[in-house]
Structures are given as structure tokens and as C-alpha cells.
């Protein structure tokens, strides 16, 4: 049936598997994507959205490298928001609300149009391994398919177990069966495995909701997009999201079901995502809170299905229903399906190399939730890197590894490999010590040349990046070379409560003032004339603005990073009391107190201890 030997076989077609297959195929490798359901390629199992804090940066990085996630997100977006705009650009994070059905459809059609990529629908139950080297896969029908490399992206399907109250049944996600055999094969070959948990809220009928009792959550007035390519355009029309709140009454109803909750009666032993807790976990951990936010997110342009973000739960369906009916606007709610929790197998990622190749079996790669991460974006980025490195291995070329100062993807993989994780890992800006460098706006200039050199990013993508970079540099140089008189500048400075000038100065210095923004600079005729003459678009102008206003911060961050490297081996006193450090995160205090690291170097490798936590610790120790 399968006579040829594939260069790369990708097992699983979620976000990680889809990116892995696209990358390997686009790099010229004969690739096979095997999935249990071709109808659910890149399915959004949880919330219908891409991006968010730090996650938006990852999607931009995937796009800059030549992946598909940014393009698909743009093509299927129903609302766009740039989060954290009130903060500095290092914190800006794009997020789109997506049309769930169109998202999966668009992914499948893009993959089907990708040369060198074959598809096969069946469950994989085992691996072909000889002398610690991958040889291929075995399906549930006993079909053996040979390959030079294999990428496992099994998501929540490995021995998946779904919980709804007292009920539990096998499944990879709602309506789909679990996958069996791979875990047992890997354990037999010496791999260590564990169990993790995640959950999802109920889906409801939007026609049964009273939106007049909720708060409107519109998208940006001038929406942006994810992909750096011009094949997609920003949204012209957007769908409204809404927000409402739980209440003490809702919490009391939920508490009535705690004795029937698998989280509290011991049926679920594994750890769930710390930063995406279930509603029962929230009201248990934050008992002093009278209410919690719920974001009401439409699942698409035309469907009436709605996602209740913030109400993830595994409580019995009758308790879910009763509690949700007590939420403002949900008095007459109708369920499409109840929320549920799912337990699944994962493999501690310390068993991997930085290429995501396993240390025990040559040519075998892990990507996504199998490595203990949570989130579409984290999974997609790992899939991309695993697909790239599998292709490079087949070609006998040097591996592709991103460093911590090059990409959030580099931070993510280094954290997983170096620190491991005992709970689902989620990316945050605070995990990156170089976050001023790793902005969402400059992912293309950071990564596209690297990807072009390995044969993934296209020449069109590279030339577009070079044009943007060169034009923004030209504009920065214009600000450095062009003078402005007090007569021109002072009216603008005084209007912004900034100290007036006594003599002419360069525009760069005026623009660098914290009170002055881009809109102020556009009041100078010299600036608008330069923009019109060079036909500069918003993306280039904003890039120049960031380079001008944050050049000092970037230089300072590089210096601080160098100091941190030199101090990695500083000893921590044996009985150091971490509880005394008020500005350190609660998670860091818990982990450091439990593990008792001997050195700063060891502390920095502990999952949940961020670079900012280490900086606080160094300051507290007088370093």
C-alpha cells in the first residue's frame, strides 16, 4: 500500500502537526500527514481565537519563518485586537477572534495545495524503531509505513480520558476517540511519561442569550493583521464580543457540585493549566472574589454557537446548566454541549534536544501538547521547528535552533528542554529576558533571513522584509539628520506639557521625549512631506517610531542581559526565605521554596521561575 519511504511522517493534524507537515513539505521533503480525522485538521478544540499576550508574538514569528498560522488567522478572523497598547511596544500582542469552521477548512485547503504532502486517515498505534533509530509507524489496521523521520504531535489524544462530573469516557476531545498504543511503545523504549489535564467551557446557543445585559467588547477601530505578507488584508467589518460576570449566587451553585467534581473527589490526579483554571478552581482558589469575568465569543460569522470564555469546567452538566442560568444574560441559555476536562499522556520535554528530536530515538521528534505545553500558538511553533529540523536531518544539514535573544519560540523550547514542566506550560512575556528585542512588530527582521537561508521563507517574503527594514531605517535617519526650530516645535511641546526648546535641535531628540507620540510628529510639515515623498505605509512608520522612542531601553536591556549571564553561578544562601520577597511571583516563591536551588543558574532553570523573578532575587541578594 505504501511502497515508498517518506522523508517525514507527521502523526496528528492539530496546530503542531499542520505546521510541521507544511514546513517539511515546503522544504522539499516527501511528507505524509496521518490523522484520525481529515475533517478536523487544525481544529480549534478550545477557544476560537489565535494570539494574545506573548502568544501573538509567537504567531508573528511563525509567519516570519514561513509558517501558515498567521495567514490562516487573517483569512478567517472575525475580530482583531492589539492587546496592551497602553504599555510599551514590547508588550503589544495581537489577537484575533476566528471563525472556527473556516479556520479548519482554510488550513486543510492550504495543506492540500502544498506540494510534496500526502494525507492518510487512520489511527497510529505504534512506532517502528530499530537500534534506537526511527524506521516508521504502524497503524491500527497493521499498515506499516516507512520513514526517515517521524514527528509526533498527538495533542490530548494519547490515552485521552474525558470527565464530566461523575461520568468519564475515553476520547481525544468531544466526539472523537482517544489514541492508544504509542505511549506504551515509547515507555517500552525507555521514555518517561506523565499525565496532564486541560478543560474547556460549555458551548451555548447565542439565540438564547440576552446581550442587552452584557457589556460590548468591540475590536480595534483600525485593525491590524498577523501576516507580514500582503496576501491578506485587515478586517473591514468585525463581529462584536461581549462580557458579563459571575456572582456569589453562581459561585454558591457551583460549590454545591464540588463533591461530584472529578477535580475535588480525586478522580483527576493530574495538573491542569495554572493560568487557565476551571471556574471551580477559580472560586476555590480565589474565595474572596465576588465575581469573575466571562467573555462571550461568537464562533464564526454565520453560526449561532457561542464560546463562554472563563467558564471552563468539568462539573456535572446539571450543575453547569443551573449555574450558567444565574449569570446575567444567560437566564434562558440553551446548551450545545457541556464543558468537560480531559486527561492525556505527555512526555517530560527534558527528554528532547533543542531541535525537538528525542535523545533516545534518532529521527523521532515531539511537538505540541505531548511536550507538556498548552495553547494553539505554543503547539504550532513547536510543530514548525520540529518539521524544519526533521527536514534538515533528512538533508543532512545543520539543525535550526533559535536562541533566547532571537525569538519567543527560542525561549519556549529552551524552557521546555532545560527546565522541563510539571504542569501545562504557557508562554508569557515575563518568561523572556529579552522581550524588548522580541517584539511582535519586528519578528520578520529577526527571523525571515534565517528561514530564507534554510529554504523555507520565500524570496518574496524576504524582499518585503528588507524593504520594510530599509525604509524604516531611512525614516529613523531622517529624524536624526533633520532639525526643527523652537518656533516649529514649542506649540506642540507646550500642548503636551513638555519643556519648550530654547534653540534648534534634531527631530530625533524631540520624538524621544516621553510626552511626544507619532501623531504629534505628524504635525510637522517636514515629517508628512517625507512620508508622502517616500510613500511609507503605517507599518514602516510605526517601526520607525519604536526604533526612535525605545533605542535607550533596547541598549539597557542588552547590558542587563549580559550582567545576568555573568551572575548565573552566584550561590543562594542555604536557608534563604523566598517569602520575604514581595515583588516575586507567587508561583516562583512556591517552586523555589520546594526545590531549594543552590545557585542562581539552577534557580533560573526551574519551570515557573521567570527571568524577572531571577532579577528580583539578585537585587534582594545585593547583586
XYZ file of C-alpha atoms in Angstrom:
623
model
C 0.000 0.000 0.000
C 2.806 2.403 0.951
C 5.805 1.246 -1.040
C 7.936 4.396 -0.766
C 9.889 5.548 2.250
C 8.768 9.003 3.310
C 11.284 11.645 4.365
C 8.962 12.838 7.131
C 5.808 11.357 8.655
C 3.784 13.674 10.886
C 1.366 11.946 13.294
C -1.560 14.188 14.253
C -3.045 17.135 12.365
C -3.675 19.715 15.061
C -1.854 23.033 15.090
C 1.551 21.426 15.706
C 1.081 18.680 13.126
C -0.246 21.013 10.457
C 2.715 23.404 10.795
C 5.193 20.500 10.914
C 3.787 18.948 7.733
C 3.699 22.292 5.888
C 7.285 23.142 6.872
C 8.769 19.763 5.915
C 6.894 19.666 2.603
C 7.782 23.263 1.702
C 11.435 22.448 2.334
C 11.208 19.804 -0.381
C 10.744 16.656 1.728
C 8.291 13.909 0.752
C 5.901 14.206 3.692
C 2.917 12.211 4.973
C 0.368 13.671 7.404
C -1.509 10.940 9.295
C -4.605 11.860 11.298
C -7.632 10.084 12.750
C -9.952 12.630 11.080
C -9.234 14.620 7.941
C -12.371 16.658 8.730
C -10.751 18.114 11.850
C -7.377 19.317 10.579
C -6.168 22.244 12.763
C -9.372 22.063 14.780
C -9.765 24.800 17.408
C -10.571 22.428 20.261
C -10.947 25.172 22.847
C -11.440 28.906 22.267
C -11.929 30.213 18.715
C -9.026 32.664 18.848
C -5.349 32.998 17.983
C -2.789 35.217 19.677
C -2.921 37.144 22.933
C -0.252 38.108 25.453
C 3.073 36.622 24.197
C 1.078 34.209 22.021
C 0.538 36.927 19.413
C 4.298 37.393 19.201
C 4.643 33.647 18.558
C 2.120 33.738 15.683
C 4.049 36.642 14.147
C 7.274 34.616 14.496
C 5.653 31.575 12.861
C 4.587 33.794 9.970
C 8.038 35.391 9.680
C 9.560 31.903 9.394
C 7.168 30.910 6.606
C 4.515 29.035 8.609
C 0.791 29.148 7.872
C -0.850 30.092 11.206
C -0.740 33.868 10.664
C -2.160 33.650 7.141
C -4.990 31.317 8.194
C -5.777 33.546 11.195
C -6.036 36.613 8.962
C -8.194 34.860 6.373
C -10.672 33.624 8.974
C -10.634 36.488 11.519
C -13.927 37.968 12.718
C -12.394 40.452 15.180
C -8.897 41.894 15.770
C -7.421 43.471 18.891
C -3.924 44.677 19.709
C -3.664 43.968 23.430
C -1.578 46.025 25.885
C -1.492 49.159 23.704
C -1.370 51.241 26.904
C 2.069 49.721 27.609
C 5.336 49.782 25.680
C 5.674 48.043 22.278
C 7.456 45.036 23.828
C 4.134 44.207 25.478
C 1.851 44.779 22.465
C 0.245 41.478 21.499
C -2.081 40.892 18.526
C -5.128 38.639 18.966
C -7.866 37.591 16.545
C -11.238 36.045 17.150
C -11.587 33.383 14.465
C -14.360 31.663 12.544
C -13.835 28.135 13.877
C -15.228 26.229 10.877
C -13.495 28.405 8.285
C -10.217 28.220 10.221
C -10.070 24.407 9.919
C -11.297 24.493 6.312
C -8.701 27.094 5.289
C -5.899 25.105 6.939
C -6.939 21.932 5.107
C -7.175 23.657 1.726
C -3.758 25.303 2.184
C -2.214 21.954 3.124
C -3.848 20.241 0.140
C -2.284 22.874 -2.122
C 1.174 22.291 -0.606
C 3.474 20.247 -2.916
C 5.188 17.083 -1.565
C 2.430 16.481 1.034
C 0.320 13.304 1.200
C -2.530 12.517 3.619
C -3.769 9.361 5.312
C -6.672 8.944 7.735
C -6.155 6.300 10.391
C -5.012 5.911 13.985
C -1.316 5.261 14.577
C -0.901 2.592 17.257
C 2.861 2.083 17.267
C 6.313 3.035 16.039
C 8.901 1.114 14.054
C 12.225 1.515 15.880
C 15.459 -0.370 15.271
C 18.756 0.199 17.096
C 17.379 3.366 18.657
C 16.568 4.805 15.244
C 13.099 5.523 13.859
C 12.006 3.409 10.897
C 8.356 4.388 10.529
C 4.877 3.874 12.001
C 2.262 1.142 12.397
C -1.466 1.969 12.045
C -4.445 0.385 13.800
C -5.046 -1.734 10.685
C -1.494 -3.045 10.897
C -0.277 -0.988 7.928
C 3.461 -0.284 8.189
C 4.649 2.996 6.663
C 8.402 3.564 6.484
C 10.051 6.934 7.078
C 13.439 8.512 7.690
C 11.983 10.781 10.407
C 8.720 10.882 12.392
C 7.155 13.864 14.186
C 4.626 13.027 16.935
C 2.032 15.756 17.552
C -0.667 13.819 19.385
C -2.258 16.657 21.350
C -4.675 15.417 24.008
C -5.343 12.099 22.252
C -2.794 9.750 23.888
C -4.950 7.616 26.216
C -7.300 10.615 26.457
C -9.979 10.433 29.164
C -12.882 12.924 29.253
C -14.528 13.879 32.576
C -17.972 15.454 33.073
C -18.930 15.201 36.748
C -19.066 11.547 37.794
C -19.018 10.429 34.158
C -15.807 9.581 32.373
C -15.112 8.057 28.982
C -12.240 7.685 26.531
C -11.773 10.459 23.994
C -9.213 12.797 22.475
C -11.742 15.637 22.508
C -15.561 15.888 22.348
C -16.921 13.448 19.767
C -13.527 11.917 18.884
C -11.889 8.735 20.135
C -8.613 8.559 22.036
C -5.389 7.123 20.571
C -3.847 4.020 22.085
C -0.540 2.224 21.681
C 2.014 4.997 21.164
C 2.553 5.714 24.869
C 3.053 2.032 25.590
C 5.546 1.749 22.719
C 7.543 4.746 23.907
C 7.603 3.609 27.548
C 8.857 0.239 26.335
C 11.772 2.027 24.654
C 12.690 3.808 27.880
C 10.712 7.065 27.729
C 9.248 8.615 30.873
C 5.590 9.626 30.559
C 3.131 11.535 32.739
C -0.446 12.777 32.764
C -1.784 16.294 32.332
C -5.235 17.836 32.315
C -6.947 20.604 30.423
C -10.542 21.707 30.177
C -12.997 23.592 28.023
C -16.219 25.546 28.687
C -19.720 24.683 27.528
C -20.798 25.840 24.075
C -24.172 27.590 24.015
C -26.818 28.839 21.586
C -26.302 32.562 21.007
C -30.004 32.990 20.200
C -30.826 32.134 23.818
C -28.664 34.934 25.302
C -29.763 38.439 26.296
C -26.870 40.635 25.136
C -28.562 43.783 26.477
C -27.488 42.674 29.970
C -23.835 42.357 28.921
C -21.009 44.766 28.084
C -19.953 45.156 24.452
C -16.362 44.215 23.559
C -15.626 45.614 20.071
C -12.466 45.089 18.036
C -9.883 47.784 17.227
C -11.066 50.848 15.287
C -8.127 50.412 12.879
C -7.491 46.642 12.948
C -4.100 45.223 12.001
C -3.361 41.641 10.944
C -0.903 38.832 11.692
C 0.848 38.009 8.427
C 3.632 40.192 7.072
C 2.645 39.187 3.537
C 0.155 41.266 1.559
C -1.961 38.255 0.534
C -4.269 39.057 3.461
C -5.859 42.391 4.389
C -7.040 43.861 7.709
C -10.709 43.378 8.568
C -13.180 45.937 7.249
C -16.085 44.595 9.314
C -15.877 42.881 12.717
C -18.172 40.880 14.988
C -18.916 42.054 18.498
C -17.851 40.055 21.516
C -19.449 40.640 24.922
C -18.527 40.434 28.593
C -20.535 39.543 31.676
C -19.757 38.408 35.220
C -20.386 35.546 37.592
C -21.810 36.354 41.037
C -21.919 34.990 44.581
C -25.118 33.143 43.641
C -23.347 31.482 40.689
C -20.433 30.537 42.963
C -22.777 29.020 45.575
C -24.469 26.881 42.922
C -21.099 25.697 41.625
C -19.925 24.821 45.156
C -22.976 22.557 45.551
C -21.464 20.320 42.871
C -17.923 20.183 44.276
C -18.476 16.755 45.838
C -19.348 15.467 42.338
C -16.415 17.246 40.661
C -13.597 14.992 39.391
C -11.182 17.774 40.353
C -12.115 17.620 44.034
C -13.106 13.992 44.599
C -9.789 12.551 43.412
C -10.730 11.110 40.014
C -8.433 13.623 38.291
C -4.910 13.393 39.709
C -3.039 15.299 37.004
C -2.298 19.022 36.961
C -4.165 21.489 34.773
C -3.004 24.837 33.357
C -2.196 27.252 36.176
C -3.080 30.311 34.093
C -6.275 28.983 32.527
C -8.035 27.470 35.552
C -11.519 25.986 35.592
C -14.325 28.063 37.074
C -14.499 25.713 40.083
C -10.745 26.112 40.597
C -11.101 29.917 40.414
C -13.803 30.160 43.080
C -11.904 27.682 45.272
C -8.511 29.440 44.953
C -9.893 32.978 44.965
C -12.679 32.629 47.522
C -12.515 36.361 48.327
C -13.538 37.326 44.779
C -17.235 38.130 44.450
C -17.255 37.728 40.661
C -15.186 36.615 37.679
C -15.245 37.885 34.093
C -16.836 35.812 31.346
C -16.104 36.704 27.711
C -18.862 35.741 25.298
C -17.178 34.907 21.991
C -19.035 34.073 18.748
C -17.675 31.005 16.946
C -17.997 32.446 13.453
C -19.654 34.844 11.024
C -22.786 32.781 10.440
C -23.111 30.201 13.230
C -25.117 30.888 16.416
C -22.701 28.801 18.513
C -21.009 30.781 21.278
C -17.916 30.066 23.410
C -18.153 31.053 27.095
C -14.540 32.075 27.784
C -13.774 31.920 31.516
C -16.221 29.137 32.359
C -14.010 26.097 31.766
C -15.413 23.282 33.899
C -15.714 19.533 34.474
C -18.666 19.775 36.905
C -21.793 17.659 36.257
C -23.802 19.007 33.342
C -26.845 19.810 35.519
C -24.673 21.953 37.834
C -23.092 23.718 34.839
C -26.537 24.480 33.433
C -28.028 25.714 36.711
C -25.027 27.946 37.465
C -24.818 29.445 33.982
C -28.551 30.288 34.027
C -27.799 32.506 37.028
C -25.331 34.635 35.035
C -26.623 37.985 33.736
C -27.789 37.487 30.139
C -27.829 33.678 30.435
C -31.215 33.290 32.162
C -32.674 31.359 29.197
C -29.449 29.760 27.961
C -29.558 26.630 25.810
C -26.526 24.307 25.727
C -24.954 22.964 22.566
C -22.714 20.827 24.748
C -21.457 20.921 28.362
C -17.909 21.756 29.344
C -15.511 18.924 30.154
C -11.997 18.169 31.385
C -9.631 15.819 29.593
C -6.631 13.901 30.903
C -3.944 12.754 28.492
C -0.395 11.401 28.332
C 2.597 13.677 27.847
C 6.350 13.139 27.869
C 8.550 15.419 30.020
C 10.421 17.540 27.444
C 13.792 17.207 29.191
C 13.987 14.005 27.103
C 14.437 16.132 23.963
C 17.245 18.023 22.259
C 16.804 21.692 21.312
C 15.823 20.505 17.823
C 12.856 18.670 19.466
C 14.419 15.360 18.428
C 14.284 12.780 21.205
C 17.534 11.817 22.903
C 16.600 8.121 22.991
C 15.465 7.555 19.401
C 17.226 9.187 16.461
C 14.905 10.759 13.908
C 11.901 10.895 16.274
C 10.556 14.367 17.136
C 7.894 15.530 19.626
C 5.890 18.752 19.241
C 2.910 20.340 20.993
C 0.976 19.082 23.995
C 2.932 15.825 24.011
C 5.736 18.055 25.412
C 3.567 19.431 28.210
C 2.564 22.763 26.664
C -0.884 24.322 26.405
C -2.188 26.609 23.667
C -2.506 26.561 19.888
C 0.343 29.003 19.398
C 2.856 27.136 21.564
C 1.948 23.909 19.738
C 2.140 25.439 16.264
C 5.582 26.928 16.892
C 6.961 23.606 18.107
C 5.453 21.833 15.114
C 7.097 24.309 12.779
C 10.511 23.830 14.415
C 10.166 20.023 14.521
C 9.156 19.945 10.844
C 12.090 22.184 9.911
C 14.608 20.093 11.849
C 13.232 16.789 10.573
C 13.663 18.114 7.017
C 17.186 19.356 7.742
C 18.120 15.970 9.228
C 16.923 14.187 6.099
C 19.011 16.612 4.014
C 21.993 16.053 6.349
C 22.214 19.791 7.052
C 22.912 21.689 10.268
C 19.960 21.864 12.697
C 17.921 25.056 13.098
C 17.862 26.279 16.718
C 16.582 29.671 17.803
C 18.249 31.298 20.816
C 16.520 33.109 23.661
C 17.507 36.514 22.273
C 16.197 35.652 18.791
C 12.598 34.585 19.367
C 9.892 33.705 21.848
C 9.986 30.323 20.123
C 13.594 30.035 21.288
C 12.562 30.908 24.853
C 9.710 28.375 24.751
C 11.853 25.464 23.549
C 14.798 26.331 25.805
C 12.470 26.483 28.820
C 10.998 23.085 27.972
C 14.323 21.381 27.297
C 16.261 22.987 30.153
C 13.662 23.275 32.875
C 11.038 20.709 31.933
C 7.482 21.243 33.129
C 5.192 19.504 35.587
C 2.102 21.498 34.597
C 0.873 22.686 31.186
C 3.369 25.321 30.005
C 2.053 28.610 28.675
C 4.150 31.409 27.203
C 4.204 34.859 28.851
C 6.216 37.959 28.017
C 7.758 37.708 31.513
C 9.420 34.411 30.560
C 11.637 36.258 28.065
C 14.551 38.262 29.409
C 14.964 39.967 26.006
C 11.335 40.931 25.460
C 12.134 44.494 24.316
C 14.042 42.877 21.455
C 11.403 40.197 20.808
C 8.535 42.455 19.784
C 5.634 41.437 17.564
C 6.433 44.233 15.081
C 9.983 43.076 14.244
C 9.593 39.291 14.040
C 10.171 39.436 10.279
C 13.511 41.261 10.520
C 14.618 38.862 13.293
C 13.633 35.602 11.635
C 12.837 35.821 7.926
C 16.517 35.963 6.794
C 17.282 32.895 8.937
C 14.357 30.978 7.474
C 15.199 32.036 3.913
C 18.720 30.641 4.382
C 17.363 27.173 5.236
C 14.978 27.170 2.271
C 11.606 27.791 3.967
C 10.773 31.506 3.818
C 10.192 32.634 0.227
C 12.205 35.252 -1.640
C 9.044 37.392 -1.820
C 8.792 37.327 1.960
C 12.487 38.219 2.329
C 12.286 41.145 -0.117
C 9.190 42.521 1.628
C 11.012 42.347 4.972
C 14.118 44.059 3.539
C 12.017 46.851 2.052
C 10.241 47.478 5.384
C 13.533 47.371 7.307
C 15.380 49.677 4.907
C 12.558 52.220 4.688
C 12.088 52.379 8.467
C 15.863 52.819 8.905
C 15.738 55.617 6.333
C 12.993 57.313 8.339
C 14.969 56.975 11.593
C 17.944 58.554 9.822
C 15.672 61.378 8.658
C 14.762 62.119 12.286
C 18.462 62.059 13.261
C 19.518 64.430 10.475
C 16.584 66.854 10.320
C 16.495 69.876 12.608
C 13.446 71.637 13.971
C 13.256 75.204 15.295
C 11.721 76.290 18.626
C 9.049 78.181 16.622
C 8.006 74.931 14.927
C 8.266 72.650 17.963
C 7.215 74.663 21.009
C 3.476 74.878 20.262
C 3.403 71.056 20.065
C 5.642 70.627 23.121
C 3.610 73.045 25.267
C 0.341 71.374 24.216
C 1.766 68.103 25.577
C 3.134 69.719 28.782
C 6.713 69.094 27.627
C 9.530 71.596 28.297
C 9.861 74.086 25.409
C 13.063 74.355 23.364
C 15.442 77.345 23.510
C 17.316 76.501 20.331
C 17.008 74.273 17.266
C 17.519 70.557 17.769
C 17.242 67.289 15.878
C 13.795 65.754 15.450
C 15.124 62.511 16.936
C 15.535 64.189 20.340
C 12.078 65.782 20.152
C 10.473 62.442 19.203
C 12.355 60.679 22.011
C 10.521 62.716 24.644
C 8.001 60.506 26.527
C 5.183 63.074 26.124
C 5.520 63.161 22.325
C 3.942 60.491 20.128
C 3.667 59.776 16.422
C 0.517 61.881 15.987
C 2.424 64.864 17.391
C 5.310 64.335 14.959
C 2.893 64.169 12.038
C 2.010 67.829 12.774
C 5.434 68.817 11.405
C 5.206 69.531 7.680
C 8.718 68.104 7.144
C 7.599 64.727 8.507
C 4.404 64.455 6.454
C 6.288 65.572 3.340
C 8.923 62.860 3.909
C 6.239 60.192 4.352
C 4.360 61.254 1.217
C 7.528 61.552 -0.841
C 8.647 58.025 0.117
C 5.096 56.541 0.103
C 5.572 54.959 3.518
C 2.795 52.792 4.967
C 1.672 52.605 8.601
C 3.756 49.503 9.355
C 7.007 51.245 8.332
C 6.146 54.467 10.184
C 5.293 52.580 13.408
C 8.524 50.581 13.117
C 10.499 53.822 12.864
C 8.628 55.245 15.866
C 9.591 52.251 18.010
C 13.236 52.458 16.929
C 13.366 56.137 17.906
C 11.460 56.015 21.186
C 12.890 52.790 22.605
C 16.515 52.782 21.453
C 17.666 53.538 25.012
C 15.580 50.731 26.501
C 16.925 48.236 23.973
C 20.541 49.146 24.766
C 19.845 48.983 28.509
C 18.247 45.550 28.121
C 21.287 44.186 26.321
C 23.518 45.395 29.160
C 21.242 43.875 31.808
C 21.188 40.564 29.928
C 24.992 40.483 29.897
C 25.072 41.062 33.644
C 22.559 38.260 34.196
C 24.747 35.832 32.258
C 27.803 36.722 34.358
C 25.909 36.188 37.595
C 24.416 32.808 36.741
C 26.681 30.955 39.174
C 26.016 33.132 42.206
C 25.324 30.931 45.269
C 21.985 31.217 47.073
C 22.176 31.001 50.914
C 21.071 27.552 52.076
C 18.126 28.745 54.197
C 17.071 31.692 52.041
C 13.483 32.804 52.836
C 11.766 33.490 49.499
C 8.529 34.542 51.196
C 10.207 37.837 52.169
C 10.442 38.966 48.515
C 7.146 40.759 47.924
C 7.766 41.620 44.257
C 8.392 37.982 43.227
C 5.531 35.970 41.702
C 3.650 33.529 43.949
C 4.484 30.659 41.583
C 8.225 31.421 41.782
C 8.167 31.528 45.593
C 6.371 28.153 45.699
C 8.776 26.483 43.263
C 11.970 27.935 44.800
C 10.888 27.023 48.337
C 10.087 23.470 47.259
C 13.209 22.782 45.154
C 15.734 24.856 47.152
C 18.185 25.607 44.302
C 21.841 26.000 45.254
C 22.746 28.590 42.601
C 21.099 31.309 40.552
C 21.853 29.178 37.493
C 19.850 26.282 38.918
C 17.019 28.604 40.013
C 16.711 30.059 36.514
C 16.075 26.613 35.040
C 13.081 25.859 37.267
C 9.771 25.910 35.420
C 7.650 28.823 36.584
C 10.606 30.958 37.682
C 10.795 33.766 35.134
C 13.832 35.912 34.246
C 12.154 38.835 36.029
C 11.903 36.676 39.188
C 15.655 35.990 38.945
C 16.364 39.716 38.550
C 14.326 40.423 41.703
C 16.195 37.672 43.568
C 19.579 39.095 42.509
C 18.608 42.572 43.662
C 17.358 41.197 47.002
C 20.670 39.374 47.457
C 22.508 42.662 46.884
C 23.770 41.744 43.403
